[in-house]
PDB file of C-alpha atoms in Angstrom:
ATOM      1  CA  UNK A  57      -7.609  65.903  18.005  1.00 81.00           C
ATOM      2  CA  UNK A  58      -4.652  67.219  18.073  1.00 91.00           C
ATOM      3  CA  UNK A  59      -3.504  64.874  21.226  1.00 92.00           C
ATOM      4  CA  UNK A  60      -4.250  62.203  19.396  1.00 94.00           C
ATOM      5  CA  UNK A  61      -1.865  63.013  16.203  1.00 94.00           C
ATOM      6  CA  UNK A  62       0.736  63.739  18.484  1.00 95.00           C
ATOM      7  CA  UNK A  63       0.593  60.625  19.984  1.00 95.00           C
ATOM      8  CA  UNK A  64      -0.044  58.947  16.794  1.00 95.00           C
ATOM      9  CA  UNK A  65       3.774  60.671  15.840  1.00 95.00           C
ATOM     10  CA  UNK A  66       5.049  59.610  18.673  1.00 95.00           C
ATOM     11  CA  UNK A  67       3.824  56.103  18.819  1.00 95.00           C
ATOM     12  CA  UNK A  68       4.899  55.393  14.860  1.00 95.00           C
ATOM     13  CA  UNK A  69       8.631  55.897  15.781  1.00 95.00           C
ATOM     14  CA  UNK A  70       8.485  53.567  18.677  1.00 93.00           C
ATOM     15  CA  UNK A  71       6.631  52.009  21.681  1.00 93.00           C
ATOM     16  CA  UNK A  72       5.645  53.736  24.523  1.00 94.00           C
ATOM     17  CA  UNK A  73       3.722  53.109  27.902  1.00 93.00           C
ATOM     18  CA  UNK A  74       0.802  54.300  29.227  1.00 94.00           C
ATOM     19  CA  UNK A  75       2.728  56.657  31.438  1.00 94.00           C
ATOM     20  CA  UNK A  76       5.250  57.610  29.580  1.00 94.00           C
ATOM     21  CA  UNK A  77       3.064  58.967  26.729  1.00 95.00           C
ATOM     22  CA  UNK A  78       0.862  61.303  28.963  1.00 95.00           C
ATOM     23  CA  UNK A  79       4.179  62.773  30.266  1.00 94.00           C
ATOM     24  CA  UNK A  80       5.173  63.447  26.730  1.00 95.00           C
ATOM     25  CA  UNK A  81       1.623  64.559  25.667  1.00 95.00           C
ATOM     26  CA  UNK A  82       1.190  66.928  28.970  1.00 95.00           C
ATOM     27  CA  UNK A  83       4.683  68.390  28.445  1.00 95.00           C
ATOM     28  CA  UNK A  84       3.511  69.156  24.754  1.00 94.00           C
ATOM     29  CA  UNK A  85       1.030  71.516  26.496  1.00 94.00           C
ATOM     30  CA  UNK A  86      -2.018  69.041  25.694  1.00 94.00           C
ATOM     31  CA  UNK A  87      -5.071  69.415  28.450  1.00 93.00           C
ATOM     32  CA  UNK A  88      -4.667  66.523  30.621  1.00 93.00           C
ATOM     33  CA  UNK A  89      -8.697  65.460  30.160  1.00 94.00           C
ATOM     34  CA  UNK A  90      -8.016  65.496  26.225  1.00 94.00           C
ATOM     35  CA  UNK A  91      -4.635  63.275  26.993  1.00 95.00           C
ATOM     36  CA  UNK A  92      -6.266  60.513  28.869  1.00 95.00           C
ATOM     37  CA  UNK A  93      -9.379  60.834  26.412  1.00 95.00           C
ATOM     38  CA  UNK A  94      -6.609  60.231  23.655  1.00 96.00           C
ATOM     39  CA  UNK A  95      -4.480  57.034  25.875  1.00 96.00           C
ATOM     40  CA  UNK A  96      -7.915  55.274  26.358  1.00 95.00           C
ATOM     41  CA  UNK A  97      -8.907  55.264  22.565  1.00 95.00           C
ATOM     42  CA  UNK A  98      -5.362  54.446  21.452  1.00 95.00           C
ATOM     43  CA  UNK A  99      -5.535  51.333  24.274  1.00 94.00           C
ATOM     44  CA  UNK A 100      -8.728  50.788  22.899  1.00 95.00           C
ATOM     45  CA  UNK A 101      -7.899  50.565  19.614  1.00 93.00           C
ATOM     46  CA  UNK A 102      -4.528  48.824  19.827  1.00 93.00           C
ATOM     47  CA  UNK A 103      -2.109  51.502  18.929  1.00 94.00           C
ATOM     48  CA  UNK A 104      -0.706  51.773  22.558  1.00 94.00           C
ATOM     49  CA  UNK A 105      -0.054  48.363  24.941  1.00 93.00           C
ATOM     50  CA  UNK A 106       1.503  47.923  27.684  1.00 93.00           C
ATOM     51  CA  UNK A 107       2.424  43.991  26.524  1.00 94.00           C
ATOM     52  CA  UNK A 108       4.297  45.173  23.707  1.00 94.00           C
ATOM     53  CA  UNK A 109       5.987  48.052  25.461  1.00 95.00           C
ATOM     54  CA  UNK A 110       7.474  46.147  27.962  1.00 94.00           C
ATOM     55  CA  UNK A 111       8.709  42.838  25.524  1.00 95.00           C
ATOM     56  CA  UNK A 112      10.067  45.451  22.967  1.00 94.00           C
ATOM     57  CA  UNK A 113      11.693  47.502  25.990  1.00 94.00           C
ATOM     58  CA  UNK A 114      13.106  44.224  27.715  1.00 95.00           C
ATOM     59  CA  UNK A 115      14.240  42.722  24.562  1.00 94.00           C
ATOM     60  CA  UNK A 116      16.476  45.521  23.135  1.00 94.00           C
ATOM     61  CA  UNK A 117      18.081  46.176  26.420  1.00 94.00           C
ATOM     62  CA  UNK A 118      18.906  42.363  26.263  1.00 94.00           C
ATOM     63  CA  UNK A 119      20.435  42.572  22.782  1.00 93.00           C
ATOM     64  CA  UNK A 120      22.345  45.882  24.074  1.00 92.00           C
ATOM     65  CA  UNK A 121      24.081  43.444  26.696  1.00 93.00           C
ATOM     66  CA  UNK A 122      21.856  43.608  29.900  1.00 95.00           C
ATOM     67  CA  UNK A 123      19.995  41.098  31.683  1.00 96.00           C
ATOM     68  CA  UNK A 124      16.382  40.475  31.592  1.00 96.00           C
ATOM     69  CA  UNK A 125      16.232  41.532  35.586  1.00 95.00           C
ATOM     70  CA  UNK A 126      18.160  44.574  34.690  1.00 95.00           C
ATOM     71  CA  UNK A 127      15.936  45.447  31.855  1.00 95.00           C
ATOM     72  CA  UNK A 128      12.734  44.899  33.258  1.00 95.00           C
ATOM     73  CA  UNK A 129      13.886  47.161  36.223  1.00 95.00           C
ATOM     74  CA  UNK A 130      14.754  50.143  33.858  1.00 93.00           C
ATOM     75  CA  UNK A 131      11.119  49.369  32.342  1.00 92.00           C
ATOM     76  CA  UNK A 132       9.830  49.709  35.582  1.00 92.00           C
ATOM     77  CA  UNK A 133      11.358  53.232  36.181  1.00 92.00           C
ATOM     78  CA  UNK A 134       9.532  54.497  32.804  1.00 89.00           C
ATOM     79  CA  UNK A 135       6.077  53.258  34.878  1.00 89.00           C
ATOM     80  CA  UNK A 136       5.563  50.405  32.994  1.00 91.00           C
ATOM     81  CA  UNK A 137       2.326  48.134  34.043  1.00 91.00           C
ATOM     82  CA  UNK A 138       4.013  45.406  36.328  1.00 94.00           C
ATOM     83  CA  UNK A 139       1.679  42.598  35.321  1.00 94.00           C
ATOM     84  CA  UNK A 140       3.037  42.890  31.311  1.00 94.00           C
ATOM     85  CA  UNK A 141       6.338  43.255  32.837  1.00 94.00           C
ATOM     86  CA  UNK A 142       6.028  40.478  34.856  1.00 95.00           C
ATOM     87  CA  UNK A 143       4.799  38.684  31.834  1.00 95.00           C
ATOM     88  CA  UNK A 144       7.588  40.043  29.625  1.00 95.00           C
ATOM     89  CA  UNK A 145      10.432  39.305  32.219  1.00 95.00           C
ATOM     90  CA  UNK A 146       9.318  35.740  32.456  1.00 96.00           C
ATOM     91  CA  UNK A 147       9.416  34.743  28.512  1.00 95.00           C
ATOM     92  CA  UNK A 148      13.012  36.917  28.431  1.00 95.00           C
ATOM     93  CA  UNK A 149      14.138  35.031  31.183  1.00 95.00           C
ATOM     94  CA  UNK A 150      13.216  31.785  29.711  1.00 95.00           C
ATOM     95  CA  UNK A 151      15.622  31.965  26.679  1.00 93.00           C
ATOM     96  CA  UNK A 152      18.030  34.006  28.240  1.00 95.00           C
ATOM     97  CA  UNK A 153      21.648  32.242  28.652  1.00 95.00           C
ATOM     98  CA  UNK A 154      23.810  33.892  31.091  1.00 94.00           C
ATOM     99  CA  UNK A 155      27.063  32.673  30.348  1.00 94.00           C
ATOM    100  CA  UNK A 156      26.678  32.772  26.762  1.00 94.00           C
ATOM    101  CA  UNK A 157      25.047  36.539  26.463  1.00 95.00           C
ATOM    102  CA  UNK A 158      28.070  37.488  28.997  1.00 95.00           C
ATOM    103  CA  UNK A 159      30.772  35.918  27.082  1.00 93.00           C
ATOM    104  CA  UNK A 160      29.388  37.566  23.683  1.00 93.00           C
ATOM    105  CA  UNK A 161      29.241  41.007  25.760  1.00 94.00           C
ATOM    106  CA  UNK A 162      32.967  40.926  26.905  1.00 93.00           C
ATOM    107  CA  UNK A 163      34.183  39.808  23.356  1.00 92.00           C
ATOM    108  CA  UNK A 164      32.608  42.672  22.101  1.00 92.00           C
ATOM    109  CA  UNK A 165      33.909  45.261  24.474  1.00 90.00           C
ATOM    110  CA  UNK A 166      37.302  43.954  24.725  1.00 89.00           C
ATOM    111  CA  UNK A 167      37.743  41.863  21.403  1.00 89.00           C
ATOM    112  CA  UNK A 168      41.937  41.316  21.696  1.00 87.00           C
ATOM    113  CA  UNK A 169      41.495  39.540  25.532  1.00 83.00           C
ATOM    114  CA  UNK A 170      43.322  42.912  27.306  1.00 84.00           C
ATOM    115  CA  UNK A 171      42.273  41.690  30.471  1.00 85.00           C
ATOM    116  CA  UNK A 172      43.978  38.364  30.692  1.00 85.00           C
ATOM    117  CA  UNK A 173      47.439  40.663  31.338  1.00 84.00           C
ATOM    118  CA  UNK A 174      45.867  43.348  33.131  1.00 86.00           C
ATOM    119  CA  UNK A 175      44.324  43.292  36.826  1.00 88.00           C
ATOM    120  CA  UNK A 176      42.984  46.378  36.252  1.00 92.00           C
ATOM    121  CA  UNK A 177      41.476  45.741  32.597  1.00 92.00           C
ATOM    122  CA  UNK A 178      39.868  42.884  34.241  1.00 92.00           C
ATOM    123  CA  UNK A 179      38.095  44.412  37.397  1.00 93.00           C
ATOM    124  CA  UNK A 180      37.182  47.049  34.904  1.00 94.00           C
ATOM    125  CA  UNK A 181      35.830  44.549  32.537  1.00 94.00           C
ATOM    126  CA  UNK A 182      33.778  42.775  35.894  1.00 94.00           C
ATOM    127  CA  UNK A 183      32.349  45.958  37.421  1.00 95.00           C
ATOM    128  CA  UNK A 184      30.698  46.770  33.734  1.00 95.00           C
ATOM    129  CA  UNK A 185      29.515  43.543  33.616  1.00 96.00           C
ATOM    130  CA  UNK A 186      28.021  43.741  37.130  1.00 95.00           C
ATOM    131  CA  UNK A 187      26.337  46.965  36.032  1.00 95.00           C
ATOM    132  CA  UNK A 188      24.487  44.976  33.422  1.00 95.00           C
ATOM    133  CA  UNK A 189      23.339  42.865  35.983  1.00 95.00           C
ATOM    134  CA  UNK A 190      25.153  39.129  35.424  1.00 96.00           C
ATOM    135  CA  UNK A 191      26.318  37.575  38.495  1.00 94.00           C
ATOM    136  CA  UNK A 192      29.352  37.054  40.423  1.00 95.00           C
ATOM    137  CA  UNK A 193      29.566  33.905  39.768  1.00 95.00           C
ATOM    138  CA  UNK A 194      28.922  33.739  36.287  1.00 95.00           C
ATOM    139  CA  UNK A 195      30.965  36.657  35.785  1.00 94.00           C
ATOM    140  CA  UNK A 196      34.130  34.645  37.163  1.00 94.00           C
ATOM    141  CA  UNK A 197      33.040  31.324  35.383  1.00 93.00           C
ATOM    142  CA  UNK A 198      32.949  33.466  31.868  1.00 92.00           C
ATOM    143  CA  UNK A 199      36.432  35.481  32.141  1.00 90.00           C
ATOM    144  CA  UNK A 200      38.466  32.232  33.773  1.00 86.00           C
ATOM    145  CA  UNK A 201      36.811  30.029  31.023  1.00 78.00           C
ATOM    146  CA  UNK A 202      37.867  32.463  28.440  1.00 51.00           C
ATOM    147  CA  UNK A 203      40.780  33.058  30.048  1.00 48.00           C
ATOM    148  CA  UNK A 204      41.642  29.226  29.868  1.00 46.00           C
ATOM    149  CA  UNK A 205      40.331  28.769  26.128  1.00 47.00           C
ATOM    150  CA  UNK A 206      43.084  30.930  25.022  1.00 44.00           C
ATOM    151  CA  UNK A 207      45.820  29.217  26.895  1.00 43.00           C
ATOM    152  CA  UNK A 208      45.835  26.549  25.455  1.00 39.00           C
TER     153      UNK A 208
END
């Protein structure tokens, strides 16, 4: 019983999947036959899902600036099931607009347009956006398009 509190605790501050939670539970010192007693009544009851886990996981790492792909492959890492991330990848994906979620990202981190002077601001400012996983290609299409907004 006391598995199941702790993973009640756990689970009322945020998500968490299937994997993740035993690893928390077992590192708590909890038996690992009263653990997965405790993750199959919580499935069974609703408290834990792996849907949920991976749309809440993929869609806060979106609003923090990273791409669905990207997202969905740092839910994968926490041992996410692959058929709700598949599932969750595929509806973030679907209203996901690359140029627009990559132009709001580089106003935010560089909000006075440092780059346009600086080559070095602006391979900075394109390896950080590679690291949160947008493309080449939009990449260059957002900072020249910016880049020739304020021209004119």
């Amino acid at each position: 019983m006391a598995a199941y509190s702790a993973a009640m605790r756990m689970l009322a501050m945020r998500e968490y999947c299937t994997v993740e939670l035993r690893g928390r539970l077992i590192d708590k010192g909890h038996a690992a036959d009263a653990v997965t007693s405790v993750l199959n009544r919580l499935l069974a009851d609703g408290y834990l899902s792996e849907e949920r886990f991976a749309e809440v996981s993929i869609r806060s790492r979106v609003k923090r600036g990273e791409t669905p792909r990207v997202a969905a492959m740092k839910a994968r890492r926490k041992g996410v099931n692959e058929t709700a991330l598949a599932i969750a990848l595929a509806e973030a994906e679907a209203s996901f607009d690359a140029d627009s979620a990559c132009r709001e990202l580089l106003s935010r981190r560089d909000p006075q347009g440092l780059y346009r002077g600086d080559s070095r601001i602006w391979q900075r400012h394109a390896r950080f956006l590679q690291n949160k996983g947008f493309n080449t290609a939009t990449i260059l299409r957002v900072m020249n398009d910016t880049h020739e907004q304020f021209d004119n």
